[in-house]
PDB file of C-alpha atoms in Angstrom:
ATOM      1  CA  ALA B  24      27.699  -3.012 -14.464  1.00  0.00           C
ATOM      2  CA  VAL B  25      29.264  -2.251 -11.171  1.00  0.00           C
ATOM      3  CA  VAL B  26      29.039   1.119  -9.873  1.00  0.00           C
ATOM      4  CA  THR B  27      32.141   2.236  -8.834  1.00  0.00           C
ATOM      5  CA  GLY B  28      30.966   5.593  -7.353  1.00  0.00           C
ATOM      6  CA  VAL B  29      28.046   7.735  -6.756  1.00  0.00           C
ATOM      7  CA  THR B  30      28.167  11.451  -5.920  1.00  0.00           C
ATOM      8  CA  SER B  31      25.099  13.398  -5.211  1.00  0.00           C
ATOM      9  CA  SER B  32      25.152  17.552  -4.550  1.00  0.00           C
ATOM     10  CA  PRO B  33      22.663  17.877  -1.191  1.00  0.00           C
ATOM     11  CA  ILE B  34      21.895  21.484  -2.744  1.00  0.00           C
ATOM     12  CA  THR B  35      21.020  20.905  -6.292  1.00  0.00           C
ATOM     13  CA  GLY B  36      20.559  17.274  -6.573  1.00  0.00           C
ATOM     14  CA  GLU B  37      22.730  16.680  -9.512  1.00  0.00           C
ATOM     15  CA  TYR B  38      24.530  13.391  -9.383  1.00  0.00           C
ATOM     16  CA  LEU B  39      27.613  11.831 -11.200  1.00  0.00           C
ATOM     17  CA  LEU B  40      27.687   7.955 -11.515  1.00  0.00           C
ATOM     18  CA  GLU B  41      30.863   5.811 -12.381  1.00  0.00           C
ATOM     19  CA  TRP B  42      30.761   2.158 -13.359  1.00  0.00           C
ATOM     20  CA  ALA B  43      33.183  -0.472 -14.888  1.00  0.00           C
ATOM     21  CA  GLY B  44      32.605  -3.434 -17.141  1.00  0.00           C
ATOM     22  CA  TYR B  45      29.884  -2.758 -18.899  1.00  0.00           C
ATOM     23  CA  THR B  46      29.034  -1.183 -22.509  1.00  0.00           C
ATOM     24  CA  GLY B  47      25.893  -0.827 -24.119  1.00  0.00           C
ATOM     25  CA  GLN B  48      22.281   0.822 -23.113  1.00  0.00           C
ATOM     26  CA  MET B  49      21.492   1.973 -19.366  1.00  0.00           C
ATOM     27  CA  LEU B  50      18.723   3.191 -17.940  1.00  0.00           C
ATOM     28  CA  ILE B  51      19.492   5.200 -14.846  1.00  0.00           C
ATOM     29  CA  THR B  52      16.793   5.508 -11.730  1.00  0.00           C
ATOM     30  CA  VAL B  53      17.416   7.981  -8.808  1.00  0.00           C
ATOM     31  CA  MET B  54      15.742   7.547  -5.525  1.00  0.00           C
ATOM     32  CA  ASP B  55      15.507   9.945  -2.757  1.00  0.00           C
ATOM     33  CA  ASP B  56      15.860   8.562   0.982  1.00  0.00           C
ATOM     34  CA  TYR B  57      11.824   8.084   2.036  1.00  0.00           C
ATOM     35  CA  GLY B  58      12.760   7.103   5.685  1.00  0.00           C
ATOM     36  CA  VAL B  59      11.011   5.219   8.044  1.00  0.00           C
ATOM     37  CA  ASP B  60       7.636   5.122   9.347  1.00  0.00           C
ATOM     38  CA  TYR B  61       6.267   7.166  12.269  1.00  0.00           C
ATOM     39  CA  VAL B  62       5.748   5.180  15.260  1.00  0.00           C
ATOM     40  CA  GLU B  63       4.920   7.037  18.426  1.00  0.00           C
ATOM     41  CA  GLY B  64       7.642   5.982  21.447  1.00  0.00           C
ATOM     42  CA  THR B  65      10.489   5.125  18.943  1.00  0.00           C
ATOM     43  CA  GLN B  66      13.839   6.877  19.230  1.00  0.00           C
ATOM     44  CA  HIS B  67      15.658   8.563  16.528  1.00  0.00           C
ATOM     45  CA  GLY B  68      19.201  10.095  15.993  1.00  0.00           C
ATOM     46  CA  VAL B  69      20.117  13.090  14.225  1.00  0.00           C
ATOM     47  CA  GLY B  70      19.838  13.124  10.471  1.00  0.00           C
ATOM     48  CA  GLU B  71      17.593   9.922  10.112  1.00  0.00           C
ATOM     49  CA  ARG B  72      14.318  10.606   8.176  1.00  0.00           C
ATOM     50  CA  ILE B  73      10.707   9.856   9.128  1.00  0.00           C
ATOM     51  CA  HIS B  74       7.673   9.968   6.640  1.00  0.00           C
ATOM     52  CA  PRO B  75       4.129  10.450   7.843  1.00  0.00           C
ATOM     53  CA  THR B  76       1.631   7.943   8.096  1.00  0.00           C
ATOM     54  CA  SER B  77      -0.260   9.578   5.163  1.00  0.00           C
ATOM     55  CA  ALA B  78       2.156  10.993   2.001  1.00  0.00           C
ATOM     56  CA  ASN B  79       2.206  14.793   1.860  1.00  0.00           C
ATOM     57  CA  GLY B  80       5.239  15.333  -0.513  1.00  0.00           C
ATOM     58  CA  TYR B  81       7.694  15.935   2.507  1.00  0.00           C
ATOM     59  CA  VAL B  82      10.021  13.698   4.809  1.00  0.00           C
ATOM     60  CA  TYR B  83      11.001  14.967   8.214  1.00  0.00           C
ATOM     61  CA  GLN B  84      14.752  14.855   9.094  1.00  0.00           C
ATOM     62  CA  VAL B  85      15.818  14.545  12.693  1.00  0.00           C
ATOM     63  CA  SER B  86      17.780  17.546  13.688  1.00  0.00           C
ATOM     64  CA  ASP B  87      17.417  16.957  17.597  1.00  0.00           C
ATOM     65  CA  THR B  88      17.701  13.611  18.649  1.00  0.00           C
ATOM     66  CA  GLY B  89      14.819  12.277  20.786  1.00  0.00           C
ATOM     67  CA  THR B  90      11.795  10.004  21.011  1.00  0.00           C
ATOM     68  CA  LEU B  91       8.612  10.574  19.148  1.00  0.00           C
ATOM     69  CA  GLY B  92       5.392  11.414  20.652  1.00  0.00           C
ATOM     70  CA  PRO B  93       2.076  11.504  18.929  1.00  0.00           C
ATOM     71  CA  GLU B  94       1.814  12.305  15.329  1.00  0.00           C
ATOM     72  CA  PRO B  95       1.703  16.113  14.848  1.00  0.00           C
ATOM     73  CA  GLU B  96      -0.010  18.070  12.136  1.00  0.00           C
ATOM     74  CA  TRP B  97       2.681  18.123   9.696  1.00  0.00           C
ATOM     75  CA  PRO B  98       4.006  21.497   8.050  1.00  0.00           C
ATOM     76  CA  GLU B  99       4.209  21.317   4.447  1.00  0.00           C
ATOM     77  CA  GLU B 100       7.199  24.082   3.711  1.00  0.00           C
ATOM     78  CA  GLU B 101      10.627  23.241   3.373  1.00  0.00           C
ATOM     79  CA  GLY B 102      12.579  23.910   6.744  1.00  0.00           C
ATOM     80  CA  ALA B 103       9.620  24.148   8.670  1.00  0.00           C
ATOM     81  CA  VAL B 104      10.319  22.626  12.322  1.00  0.00           C
ATOM     82  CA  VAL B 105       7.976  20.342  14.162  1.00  0.00           C
ATOM     83  CA  VAL B 106       8.709  18.701  17.683  1.00  0.00           C
ATOM     84  CA  THR B 107       6.543  15.738  18.816  1.00  0.00           C
ATOM     85  CA  GLY B 108       8.033  14.139  22.291  1.00  0.00           C
ATOM     86  CA  THR B 109      11.384  15.136  22.423  1.00  0.00           C
ATOM     87  CA  CYS B 110      12.087  14.798  18.863  1.00  0.00           C
ATOM     88  CA  THR B 111      12.647  17.902  16.636  1.00  0.00           C
ATOM     89  CA  LEU B 112      12.124  17.386  12.901  1.00  0.00           C
ATOM     90  CA  THR B 113      12.634  19.747  10.084  1.00  0.00           C
ATOM     91  CA  ALA B 114      10.571  19.327   6.847  1.00  0.00           C
ATOM     92  CA  THR B 115      12.651  18.382   3.798  1.00  0.00           C
ATOM     93  CA  ARG B 116      10.921  17.908   0.346  1.00  0.00           C
ATOM     94  CA  PHE B 117      10.773  14.382  -1.028  1.00  0.00           C
ATOM     95  CA  PHE B 118      11.540  13.788  -4.739  1.00  0.00           C
ATOM     96  CA  ARG B 119       9.755  10.838  -6.109  1.00  0.00           C
ATOM     97  CA  PRO B 120      12.083   8.338  -8.194  1.00  0.00           C
ATOM     98  CA  VAL B 121      13.142   9.551 -11.560  1.00  0.00           C
ATOM     99  CA  SER B 122      14.211   7.311 -14.649  1.00  0.00           C
ATOM    100  CA  GLU B 123      15.983   8.361 -17.502  1.00  0.00           C
ATOM    101  CA  GLY B 124      17.460   6.815 -20.594  1.00  0.00           C
ATOM    102  CA  PRO B 125      18.513   5.052 -22.537  1.00  0.00           C
ATOM    103  CA  PHE B 126      22.140   6.258 -22.192  1.00  0.00           C
ATOM    104  CA  PHE B 127      24.816   4.668 -24.473  1.00  0.00           C
ATOM    105  CA  VAL B 128      27.845   3.771 -22.547  1.00  0.00           C
TER     106      VAL B 128
END
């Protein structure tokens, strides 16, 4: 199948897929952005996601461009802010991949 469009709500997570060229059964898997490994001394821009070296159910979105310092104590609350080096990060819940189906198209 050729996916012709994907729309996902940043608020609810609901999504709409549009595809062409396929009829039959389909299994759909949705994945969240896990971001990149935390590496002290790397520079990151606004909107990038970083995950801690030990998974805790959250990723941390860069809200103020900068350079990462030593790995901090990670807050585990949606919207909590942590500063490391010159980088400000905001906690965002990480949604594990989910598969559903079969859907008949």
